[in-house]
Amino acid sequence: MNEPRSLYIEQNDCTSCYRCLRECPVKAIKCHGDSVTIDYDKCIRCGDCVSKCKYGYINVRNDVYIARKLMKSHLVKVASVSPQWSVEFPGVDESRFIEALHLLGFTNVSESALGAQAIIESESKTLMAKNEIFISSRCPVVCDYIRKYKSKIASNILPYVSPMVAHARMIKSWWGAKSAIVHISSCQAAKREAESSSDLINISLTFRELKSWFHDEGVDFDKVAGHDSYMFEPSVAKNGLIYTLEGGAAYMVQNSGCTTPSISKSSMTQIKSLLAVIPERENEGVFLDLMACDGGCVGSCGSSINRHSLVNVYMQMRRVEVSRKRIIDNYNLPPISVFDGENITTKPISRLVSENQTLKALESIGIMTESDQINCNACGYYTCRRFAKALSKGLTTKGMCVNYMKSSLQTKFSTLIEKVSIGVAIIDKDMIILDANRTLSTMFGLNIEQNYDSNNALNGLDADTILPFSRYIRSMLEGGDDNLVKDIQVKERIITVSLHKIERNKTILAICRNMLFSQVRNEEIVARTKTVVKENLETVQKIAYLLGENASRTEAILNSILDSQRPNNGD
């Protein structure tokens, strides 16, 4: 596909946290090595990835520069504005808002709610004529999702265009076929819809883009006076202002006198759950008013509205609608067709993966039996099997499986600590040793070393019976310091023990160093010895001498220092 990409990932900035991959409702984001890309054939342009990327590296394409060119290249430039403008620009009345759009170069401004009025009239007639399940066609994301992933019920979508397209047809009938149309709403998916209806709509902007355009042009609403001559043309919408909100279409249908029961849902999570049981209701007449964004269009990523104030948004838009009904004379919409006559050939997305492929993928992440499938959903897939299917198709990576990563990291950690010359152990909140290397077992007596050799590990043993510094571990687990360093005397040796909390009050990492061991780095020996003998000038001179010596003399010099300063107690 060569279509412009309305959603895109900043590849140079992406940190590959995979959050977008987990959150995508249709898993249209896939891994490529250390980066992620959008599979545009599978993407439904819901914008969830944009809102879920906490770093802001997934963006909606900015088309303001194209709109600016239209202002110069066309004689008639019409702004088709979503009724949501009244809450996107609080405190700004119609005349001031419309004047501001004229300052950008628009010659006419009209409300797309007029298109919604025409759609609702046609939908109501169809609902009353047939006792079937019908799905509103107003949300392009929902329609795209159904055609790609629920193709068996695609015929249930009402055969009408969206309010945006219906309004564009009206505009062409009012101002001529050569008029340029810029649709303005909060819907990021409207960009894709505008591209597929390029004979009608030149470009679609979000309210975020419009605000940035106002800012760049220096439009200050405090200085925009407004005038009665600035008004929506050819008339303001009598109703239809709340079609952008969850349940808005259902409310309008009922207001038209239609008695068909309706179900309203917003957000892809709710919609997927509802559509999963649609076949069970196929003999019932019901109108499904579905919107992909939480709360309706006001919840889309092109909106700047605080989602926590949706009730206030609804009340504000209802107040605008009610006030208009008192002052607007009867206005007849132009006789344009709202029927979607295009033969939509969206190819359904195939999800078929053989059982053999699924089992191989499961084995590759360490799942050998059905009981190993914990279905934790941390990867973003509801079950381990679904994750395995996605893994087989190259849509995800093993690194998304938390259990696999824990097991893999544990194996790597165990291998690593066996190769280092220091003692390492991990102890959990119950004082049980989770892992330890052989070097540690050689530091604290023959019995511990033999215990390690007989079991090839100290894992699962009680730290209180194995580790002579267990009281410090217990103290840390009970809320002590996050980091602690102690010197432990074991017979003729000094063992420096560093304790660190890995998980607060849950896991402790212990690192043990034999200060007489010749492989310990010289500078560390000097640093630790300075702590022990910081007030002894003669010792400091020996340390300075030590810095210039080779490793073969290190142990002898340190021996003499520690012999003179060794404490009498155990630490």
Coordinates of C-alpha atoms in Angstrom, one line a residue:
M1 CA 0.0 0.0 0.0
N2 CA 1.3 3.5 -0.9
E3 CA -1.2 5.6 1.0
P4 CA 0.1 8.4 3.2
R5 CA 0.6 7.2 6.8
S6 CA -1.7 9.1 9.1
L7 CA -0.1 7.3 12.1
Y8 CA 3.6 6.8 12.3
I9 CA 6.4 5.8 14.8
E10 CA 9.5 7.9 15.3
Q11 CA 11.9 5.1 14.6
N12 CA 15.0 7.0 15.7
D13 CA 13.5 7.8 19.1
C14 CA 11.6 4.6 19.9
T15 CA 12.9 3.0 23.0
S16 CA 11.3 -0.4 22.1
C17 CA 9.4 -0.7 25.4
Y18 CA 6.7 -2.6 23.5
R19 CA 3.9 -0.9 25.3
C20 CA 2.2 0.0 22.0
L21 CA 2.4 -3.6 20.9
R22 CA 0.8 -4.8 24.1
E23 CA -2.0 -2.2 23.9
C24 CA -2.9 -2.4 20.2
P25 CA -6.5 -3.9 20.1
V26 CA -5.8 -5.7 16.8
K27 CA -2.1 -6.3 17.2
A28 CA -1.2 -4.3 14.1
I29 CA 2.2 -3.3 15.6
K30 CA 5.0 -5.9 15.1
C31 CA 8.6 -6.3 16.1
H32 CA 11.5 -5.9 13.7
G33 CA 14.7 -6.6 15.6
D34 CA 15.0 -3.9 18.3
S35 CA 12.3 -1.7 16.7
V36 CA 8.5 -1.8 16.1
T37 CA 6.6 -0.9 13.0
I38 CA 2.9 -0.5 12.2
D39 CA 1.4 -3.0 9.8
Y40 CA -0.9 -0.6 7.9
D41 CA -2.9 -3.4 6.3
K42 CA -4.0 -4.5 9.8
C43 CA -4.2 -1.1 11.5
I44 CA -7.7 0.3 12.0
R45 CA -6.4 3.8 13.0
C46 CA -7.9 3.8 16.4
G47 CA -5.0 5.8 17.8
D48 CA -4.7 3.7 21.0
C49 CA -0.9 3.5 20.3
V50 CA -0.6 7.3 20.2
S51 CA -2.3 7.8 23.6
K52 CA -0.5 4.8 25.2
C53 CA 3.1 5.7 24.1
K54 CA 4.2 7.6 27.2
Y55 CA 7.3 9.0 25.4
G56 CA 5.2 10.6 22.6
Y57 CA 7.1 8.7 19.8
I58 CA 3.9 7.6 18.0
N59 CA 2.2 10.5 16.3
V60 CA -0.7 11.6 14.1
R61 CA 0.6 13.1 10.8
N62 CA 0.4 16.9 10.9
D63 CA -1.4 18.2 7.7
V64 CA -1.5 21.9 8.5
Y65 CA 1.0 22.7 5.7
I66 CA -1.4 21.2 3.2
A67 CA -4.3 23.2 4.5
R68 CA -2.2 26.4 4.2
K69 CA -1.6 25.6 0.6
L70 CA -5.3 25.1 0.0
M71 CA -5.9 28.6 1.4
K72 CA -3.8 30.0 -1.4
S73 CA -4.7 27.7 -4.3
H74 CA -8.5 27.6 -4.1
L75 CA -11.1 30.4 -4.5
V76 CA -13.7 28.7 -2.2
K77 CA -12.3 27.1 1.0
V78 CA -14.9 25.5 3.3
A79 CA -14.2 24.4 6.9
S80 CA -16.4 21.4 7.8
V81 CA -16.3 21.6 11.6
S82 CA -17.3 19.0 14.1
P83 CA -19.7 20.3 16.8
Q84 CA -17.1 19.4 19.3
W85 CA -15.5 22.8 18.7
S86 CA -17.7 24.3 21.4
V87 CA -15.9 22.3 24.1
E88 CA -12.4 22.4 22.5
F89 CA -12.6 26.2 22.6
P90 CA -14.4 26.9 25.9
G91 CA -15.5 30.5 26.4
V92 CA -15.4 31.2 22.6
D93 CA -18.8 31.8 21.0
E94 CA -19.7 30.9 17.4
S95 CA -19.1 34.3 15.9
R96 CA -15.5 34.6 17.3
F97 CA -14.7 31.0 16.4
I98 CA -15.9 31.4 12.8
E99 CA -14.1 34.8 12.5
A100 CA -10.9 33.1 13.6
L101 CA -11.3 30.5 10.9
H102 CA -11.8 33.3 8.3
L103 CA -8.5 34.8 9.5
L104 CA -6.8 31.5 8.5
G105 CA -8.2 32.0 5.0
F106 CA -11.5 30.0 5.0
T107 CA -14.3 31.6 3.0
N108 CA -17.1 29.6 4.5
V109 CA -17.6 27.6 7.7
S110 CA -20.2 24.9 8.1
E111 CA -21.1 22.3 10.8
S112 CA -20.7 18.6 10.0
A113 CA -23.6 18.0 12.4
L114 CA -25.8 18.8 9.4
G115 CA -24.4 15.6 7.8
A116 CA -25.2 13.7 11.0
Q117 CA -28.8 15.0 10.8
A118 CA -29.2 13.6 7.3
I119 CA -27.7 10.2 8.4
I120 CA -29.9 9.9 11.4
E121 CA -33.0 10.5 9.3
S122 CA -32.1 7.6 6.9
E123 CA -31.0 5.3 9.7
S124 CA -34.2 5.8 11.6
K125 CA -36.3 4.8 8.6
T126 CA -34.2 1.7 8.0
L127 CA -34.4 0.6 11.7
M128 CA -38.2 1.0 11.8
A129 CA -38.6 -0.9 8.5
K130 CA -36.6 -4.0 9.4
N131 CA -36.3 -6.1 12.6
E132 CA -32.6 -6.8 12.3
I133 CA -29.3 -6.1 14.0
F134 CA -27.8 -2.9 12.6
I135 CA -24.5 -1.2 13.3
S136 CA -24.1 2.5 13.0
S137 CA -21.7 3.5 10.2
R138 CA -20.6 6.8 11.7
C139 CA -17.3 5.6 13.2
P140 CA -14.7 4.7 10.5
V141 CA -12.6 2.8 13.1
V142 CA -15.5 0.5 14.0
C143 CA -16.4 -0.1 10.4
D144 CA -12.8 -0.9 9.5
Y145 CA -12.5 -3.2 12.4
I146 CA -15.6 -5.2 11.5
R147 CA -14.7 -5.5 7.9
K148 CA -11.2 -6.7 8.7
Y149 CA -11.7 -8.8 11.7
K150 CA -15.5 -9.5 11.9
S151 CA -16.3 -9.9 8.2
K152 CA -19.2 -12.3 8.9
I153 CA -21.2 -9.4 10.4
A154 CA -20.0 -6.7 8.0
S155 CA -23.4 -6.8 6.2
N156 CA -24.9 -5.5 9.5
I157 CA -23.3 -2.1 9.1
L158 CA -25.9 0.4 7.9
P159 CA -25.3 1.2 4.3
Y160 CA -24.7 4.9 4.8
V161 CA -21.7 7.2 4.6
S162 CA -20.3 8.9 7.7
P163 CA -21.5 12.3 8.8
M164 CA -18.2 13.8 7.4
V165 CA -18.8 12.5 3.9
A166 CA -22.5 13.3 4.0
H167 CA -21.6 16.9 4.9
A168 CA -19.0 17.1 2.2
R169 CA -21.7 16.2 -0.4
M170 CA -23.8 19.0 1.0
I171 CA -21.0 21.5 0.7
K172 CA -20.4 20.5 -2.9
S173 CA -24.1 21.1 -3.6
W174 CA -24.0 24.5 -1.9
W175 CA -20.6 26.0 -3.1
G176 CA -19.8 24.0 -6.1
A177 CA -17.7 21.0 -7.1
K178 CA -14.5 23.0 -7.1
S179 CA -14.7 24.1 -3.5
A180 CA -11.9 22.9 -1.2
I181 CA -13.1 21.2 1.9
V182 CA -11.1 20.9 5.1
H183 CA -12.7 18.6 7.7
I184 CA -11.9 19.6 11.3
S185 CA -12.6 17.2 14.2
S186 CA -10.8 15.2 16.9
C187 CA -10.8 12.0 14.8
Q188 CA -7.4 10.7 13.7
A189 CA -9.1 8.0 11.5
A190 CA -10.8 10.8 9.6
K191 CA -7.5 11.4 7.8
R192 CA -7.7 8.0 6.3
E193 CA -11.4 8.4 5.4
A194 CA -10.6 11.7 3.8
E195 CA -7.9 10.1 1.6
S196 CA -10.4 7.4 0.5
S197 CA -13.0 10.2 -0.3
S198 CA -10.5 12.6 -1.9
D199 CA -13.0 13.5 -4.6
L200 CA -15.0 15.2 -1.9
I201 CA -12.6 16.1 1.0
N202 CA -9.2 17.7 0.5
I203 CA -7.8 17.1 4.0
S204 CA -8.7 16.3 7.5
L205 CA -7.3 18.1 10.5
T206 CA -7.6 17.4 14.2
F207 CA -8.4 20.0 16.8
R208 CA -4.9 19.8 18.1
E209 CA -3.6 20.7 14.6
L210 CA -6.1 23.6 14.4
K211 CA -5.0 25.0 17.7
S212 CA -1.3 24.8 16.6
W213 CA -2.3 26.6 13.3
F214 CA -4.1 29.3 15.2
H215 CA -1.0 29.7 17.4
D216 CA 1.4 29.8 14.4
E217 CA -0.7 32.5 12.7
G218 CA -0.9 34.6 15.9
V219 CA -4.7 34.3 16.2
D220 CA -5.5 35.5 19.8
F221 CA -9.2 34.9 20.7
D222 CA -9.0 37.7 23.3
K223 CA -8.5 40.0 20.3
V224 CA -11.1 38.4 18.1
A225 CA -14.3 40.5 18.6
G226 CA -16.7 38.4 16.6
H227 CA -19.7 39.8 14.7
D228 CA -23.2 38.7 13.8
S229 CA -22.1 38.4 10.2
Y230 CA -19.8 35.5 11.1
M231 CA -22.1 32.4 11.3
F232 CA -22.3 28.8 10.3
E233 CA -23.5 28.5 6.7
P234 CA -26.0 27.9 5.3
S235 CA -27.5 27.4 8.8
V236 CA -26.6 26.0 12.2
A237 CA -27.6 22.4 12.9
K238 CA -30.9 22.1 14.6
N239 CA -29.8 18.8 16.2
G240 CA -27.0 16.4 15.8
L241 CA -24.6 18.3 18.0
I242 CA -24.1 15.3 20.3
Y243 CA -23.4 12.7 17.7
T244 CA -19.7 12.8 18.6
L245 CA -20.5 11.6 22.1
E246 CA -21.0 8.0 23.3
G247 CA -24.7 7.2 22.8
G248 CA -25.2 10.4 20.7
A249 CA -26.5 8.6 17.6
A250 CA -28.8 6.3 19.7
Y251 CA -30.2 9.4 21.4
M252 CA -30.9 11.1 18.1
V253 CA -32.5 8.0 16.7
Q254 CA -34.9 7.7 19.6
N255 CA -35.7 11.4 19.4
S256 CA -36.8 10.9 15.8
G257 CA -39.5 8.5 17.0
C258 CA -37.7 5.2 16.3
T259 CA -38.6 2.6 18.9
T260 CA -35.8 0.1 18.0
P261 CA -33.8 -0.7 21.2
S262 CA -30.2 0.4 21.1
I263 CA -26.9 -0.5 22.7
S264 CA -24.2 2.1 23.0
K265 CA -20.5 1.2 23.6
S266 CA -17.3 3.2 23.3
S267 CA -13.7 1.9 23.4
M268 CA -12.4 -1.0 21.4
T269 CA -12.3 -3.2 24.6
Q270 CA -16.1 -2.8 25.0
I271 CA -16.8 -3.2 21.3
K272 CA -14.8 -6.4 20.9
S273 CA -16.6 -8.0 23.9
L274 CA -20.0 -7.0 22.5
L275 CA -19.4 -8.2 18.9
A276 CA -18.2 -11.5 20.2
V277 CA -21.8 -12.4 21.2
I278 CA -23.6 -10.8 18.2
P279 CA -24.5 -14.2 16.5
E280 CA -26.4 -15.1 19.7
R281 CA -28.8 -12.1 19.1
E282 CA -29.2 -12.4 15.3
N283 CA -33.0 -12.7 15.5
E284 CA -33.4 -9.5 17.5
G285 CA -33.9 -6.0 16.2
V286 CA -31.3 -3.8 17.8
F287 CA -29.3 -0.7 16.9
L288 CA -25.6 -0.8 17.9
D289 CA -24.2 2.7 18.3
L290 CA -20.5 1.9 18.5
M291 CA -17.6 4.3 18.9
A292 CA -13.9 3.2 19.1
C293 CA -12.7 6.0 21.4
D294 CA -13.5 6.1 25.1
G295 CA -16.5 8.4 25.6
G296 CA -16.8 9.0 21.9
C297 CA -14.9 11.3 19.6
V298 CA -14.0 13.5 22.6
G299 CA -11.7 10.6 23.8
S300 CA -9.7 10.4 20.6
C301 CA -6.0 11.4 20.4
G302 CA -6.8 14.4 18.2
S303 CA -8.8 16.0 21.1
S304 CA -7.4 18.2 23.7
I305 CA -10.3 17.7 26.1
N306 CA -9.6 16.3 29.6
R307 CA -11.2 12.9 29.5
H308 CA -12.1 13.2 33.2
S309 CA -14.6 15.9 32.4
L310 CA -16.8 14.0 29.9
V311 CA -20.0 14.7 31.9
N312 CA -19.3 18.4 31.7
V313 CA -18.6 18.0 28.0
Y314 CA -21.9 16.3 27.4
M315 CA -23.8 18.9 29.4
Q316 CA -22.2 21.8 27.6
M317 CA -23.0 20.4 24.1
R318 CA -26.6 19.6 25.2
R319 CA -27.0 23.2 26.4
V320 CA -25.8 24.5 23.0
E321 CA -28.2 22.2 21.2
V322 CA -31.2 23.1 23.4
S323 CA -30.6 26.8 23.1
R324 CA -30.5 26.5 19.3
K325 CA -33.8 24.8 19.1
R326 CA -35.4 27.9 20.6
I327 CA -34.0 30.3 18.0
I328 CA -33.5 28.4 14.7
D329 CA -36.2 28.4 12.1
N330 CA -37.1 25.2 10.3
Y331 CA -34.3 24.4 7.8
N332 CA -34.6 21.7 5.1
L333 CA -31.4 19.8 4.3
P334 CA -30.4 19.6 0.6
P335 CA -31.6 16.4 -1.2
I336 CA -28.2 14.7 -1.3
S337 CA -27.7 10.9 -1.1
V338 CA -26.3 9.5 2.1
F339 CA -26.2 6.0 0.7
D340 CA -22.8 4.4 0.6
G341 CA -22.8 3.3 -2.9
E342 CA -19.1 2.3 -3.0
N343 CA -18.2 -1.4 -3.2
I344 CA -16.1 -1.8 -0.2
T345 CA -13.5 -4.5 -0.8
T346 CA -11.6 -4.5 2.5
K347 CA -9.8 -7.8 2.7
P348 CA -10.5 -9.7 6.0
I349 CA -7.4 -10.4 8.1
S350 CA -6.5 -14.1 8.2
R351 CA -5.5 -15.4 11.6
L352 CA -5.0 -19.0 10.7
V353 CA -1.9 -20.6 12.3
S354 CA -1.5 -24.4 12.3
E355 CA -1.5 -26.4 15.5
N356 CA 2.0 -27.6 14.9
Q357 CA 3.2 -24.0 14.5
T358 CA 1.5 -23.0 17.7
L359 CA 3.0 -25.9 19.7
K360 CA 6.5 -25.1 18.3
A361 CA 6.1 -21.5 19.3
L362 CA 4.9 -22.5 22.8
E363 CA 7.9 -24.8 23.2
S364 CA 10.3 -22.0 22.1
I365 CA 9.2 -19.9 25.2
G366 CA 9.4 -22.9 27.6
I367 CA 5.7 -23.9 27.6
M368 CA 5.7 -27.7 27.2
T369 CA 2.3 -28.6 28.8
E370 CA -1.1 -27.0 29.1
S371 CA -0.5 -26.5 32.8
D372 CA 2.5 -24.2 31.9
Q373 CA 0.1 -21.8 30.2
I374 CA -0.5 -19.3 32.9
N375 CA -2.3 -16.8 30.6
C376 CA -1.1 -13.8 32.6
N377 CA -1.9 -11.3 29.8
A378 CA 1.3 -9.3 30.5
C379 CA 2.3 -9.7 26.8
G380 CA -1.0 -8.1 25.7
Y381 CA -2.6 -11.3 24.4
Y382 CA -5.4 -12.9 26.4
T383 CA -3.8 -16.4 26.3
C384 CA -0.4 -18.0 25.8
R385 CA -1.8 -19.7 22.7
R386 CA -2.8 -16.4 21.1
F387 CA 0.7 -15.1 21.9
A388 CA 2.3 -18.2 20.4
K389 CA 0.2 -17.7 17.2
A390 CA 1.3 -14.1 16.9
L391 CA 4.9 -15.3 17.5
S392 CA 4.6 -17.7 14.7
K393 CA 3.4 -14.9 12.4
G394 CA 6.3 -12.7 13.3
L395 CA 4.0 -10.1 15.0
T396 CA 5.7 -10.3 18.4
T397 CA 9.0 -11.4 20.0
K398 CA 9.9 -13.8 22.8
G399 CA 10.9 -10.8 24.9
M400 CA 7.2 -10.0 25.3
C401 CA 6.6 -13.1 27.4
V402 CA 7.4 -12.2 31.0
N403 CA 7.7 -15.8 32.1
Y404 CA 10.1 -16.6 29.3
M405 CA 12.2 -13.5 30.1
K406 CA 12.4 -14.4 33.8
S407 CA 13.5 -17.9 33.0
S408 CA 16.0 -16.7 30.4
L409 CA 17.4 -14.1 32.7
Q410 CA 17.6 -16.6 35.5
T411 CA 19.6 -19.0 33.4
K412 CA 21.9 -16.2 32.2
F413 CA 22.4 -14.9 35.7
S414 CA 23.2 -18.4 37.1
T415 CA 25.8 -18.9 34.2
L416 CA 27.3 -15.5 34.8
I417 CA 27.7 -15.8 38.6
E418 CA 29.5 -19.1 38.2
K419 CA 32.2 -17.4 36.1
V420 CA 33.0 -14.5 38.4
S421 CA 35.6 -14.7 41.2
I422 CA 33.3 -13.2 43.9
G423 CA 30.6 -14.9 45.9
V424 CA 27.0 -14.0 44.9
A425 CA 23.7 -15.0 46.3
I426 CA 20.0 -13.9 46.1
I427 CA 17.8 -14.4 49.1
D428 CA 14.0 -13.9 49.1
K429 CA 11.7 -12.4 51.8
D430 CA 11.3 -15.8 53.5
M431 CA 15.1 -16.1 54.0
I432 CA 15.4 -18.8 51.3
I433 CA 18.4 -18.8 48.9
L434 CA 17.1 -18.4 45.4
D435 CA 20.5 -18.7 43.7
A436 CA 24.1 -18.8 44.7
N437 CA 27.4 -19.6 43.1
R438 CA 30.1 -22.1 44.1
T439 CA 32.6 -19.3 45.0
L440 CA 30.3 -18.2 47.8
S441 CA 30.1 -21.7 49.2
T442 CA 33.9 -21.8 49.5
M443 CA 34.1 -18.7 51.6
F444 CA 32.2 -19.8 54.7
G445 CA 33.4 -23.3 55.6
L446 CA 33.9 -26.8 54.3
N447 CA 30.3 -27.9 55.3
I448 CA 28.7 -25.3 53.0
E449 CA 31.1 -26.1 50.2
Q450 CA 30.2 -29.8 50.5
N451 CA 26.5 -29.0 50.6
Y452 CA 26.9 -27.1 47.4
D453 CA 28.8 -29.9 45.7
S454 CA 26.3 -32.6 46.7
N455 CA 23.3 -30.6 45.3
N456 CA 25.2 -28.6 42.7
A457 CA 23.5 -25.6 44.2
L458 CA 22.5 -23.9 47.5
N459 CA 19.1 -23.0 46.0
G460 CA 16.1 -23.6 48.3
L461 CA 18.2 -23.7 51.5
D462 CA 17.6 -21.6 54.6
A463 CA 19.9 -18.6 54.6
D464 CA 20.0 -18.5 58.4
T465 CA 21.7 -21.9 58.5
I466 CA 24.1 -21.2 55.6
L467 CA 25.1 -17.6 55.6
P468 CA 26.9 -16.1 58.7
F469 CA 25.6 -12.6 57.8
S470 CA 21.9 -13.6 57.6
R471 CA 21.0 -11.2 60.5
Y472 CA 21.9 -8.3 58.3
I473 CA 19.7 -9.7 55.5
R474 CA 16.8 -10.1 57.9
S475 CA 17.2 -6.5 59.1
M476 CA 17.1 -5.2 55.6
L477 CA 14.0 -7.2 54.7
E478 CA 12.3 -5.8 57.8
G479 CA 12.7 -2.3 56.5
G480 CA 16.3 -1.4 57.0
D481 CA 18.8 0.3 54.7
D482 CA 18.6 -0.4 50.9
N483 CA 22.3 -0.9 50.8
L484 CA 24.7 -2.2 53.4
V485 CA 28.4 -3.1 53.5
K486 CA 29.9 -5.3 56.3
D487 CA 33.2 -6.9 57.0
I488 CA 32.8 -10.5 58.3
Q489 CA 35.7 -12.4 59.9
V490 CA 35.8 -16.1 59.0
K491 CA 38.7 -17.7 60.7
E492 CA 41.8 -16.0 59.3
R493 CA 40.0 -14.2 56.5
I494 CA 38.0 -11.0 56.1
I495 CA 35.0 -11.3 53.8
T496 CA 33.5 -8.0 52.7
V497 CA 29.7 -8.5 52.2
S498 CA 27.7 -6.0 50.1
L499 CA 23.9 -6.3 50.5
H500 CA 21.5 -4.6 48.1
K501 CA 17.7 -4.7 47.9
I502 CA 16.6 -5.8 44.4
E503 CA 12.9 -5.6 45.2
R504 CA 11.9 -3.5 48.2
N505 CA 11.5 -5.8 51.2
K506 CA 11.3 -8.8 48.9
T507 CA 14.7 -9.8 47.6
I508 CA 18.3 -9.2 48.6
L509 CA 21.4 -9.5 46.5
A510 CA 24.6 -10.5 48.4
I511 CA 28.0 -9.9 47.0
C512 CA 30.9 -11.4 49.0
R513 CA 34.6 -10.6 48.4
N514 CA 37.6 -12.2 50.0
M515 CA 39.9 -9.2 50.8
L516 CA 42.9 -11.4 50.8
F517 CA 42.1 -12.8 47.3
S518 CA 44.7 -11.7 44.8
Q519 CA 42.3 -11.2 42.0
V520 CA 40.4 -8.4 43.8
R521 CA 41.2 -5.2 42.0
N522 CA 44.0 -3.2 43.7
E523 CA 42.0 0.0 43.9
E524 CA 39.2 -1.7 45.7
I525 CA 41.6 -3.2 48.3
V526 CA 43.0 0.3 48.8
A527 CA 39.5 1.8 49.2
R528 CA 38.4 -0.8 51.7
T529 CA 41.6 -0.7 53.7
K530 CA 41.4 3.1 53.9
T531 CA 38.0 2.6 55.6
V532 CA 39.6 0.3 58.2
V533 CA 42.8 2.2 58.9
K534 CA 41.8 5.8 57.9
E535 CA 43.6 7.2 61.0
N536 CA 46.8 5.3 60.8
L537 CA 49.5 7.3 58.9
E538 CA 51.8 4.4 58.5
T539 CA 49.0 2.3 56.9
V540 CA 48.2 5.1 54.5
Q541 CA 51.9 5.1 53.4
K542 CA 51.7 1.3 52.8
I543 CA 48.6 1.8 50.7
A544 CA 50.4 4.4 48.6
Y545 CA 53.2 1.9 48.1
L546 CA 50.7 -0.8 47.2
L547 CA 49.4 1.3 44.2
G548 CA 52.7 0.9 42.5
E549 CA 53.2 -2.8 43.1
N550 CA 52.3 -5.7 40.9
A551 CA 49.7 -8.3 41.9
S552 CA 52.2 -10.8 43.3
R553 CA 53.0 -8.5 46.2
T554 CA 49.5 -7.4 46.9
E555 CA 48.5 -10.2 49.3
A556 CA 51.6 -9.9 51.4
I557 CA 51.3 -6.1 51.9
L558 CA 47.6 -6.3 52.6
N559 CA 48.2 -9.1 55.1
S560 CA 50.4 -6.9 57.1
I561 CA 47.9 -4.1 57.1
L562 CA 45.0 -6.2 58.1
D563 CA 47.0 -8.2 60.7
S564 CA 47.6 -4.9 62.5
Q565 CA 44.1 -3.7 62.2
R566 CA 41.9 -6.8 62.4
P567 CA 39.0 -6.3 64.7
N568 CA 38.3 -8.7 67.6
N569 CA 34.6 -9.1 67.0
G570 CA 32.9 -10.7 64.0
D571 CA 32.4 -7.6 61.9

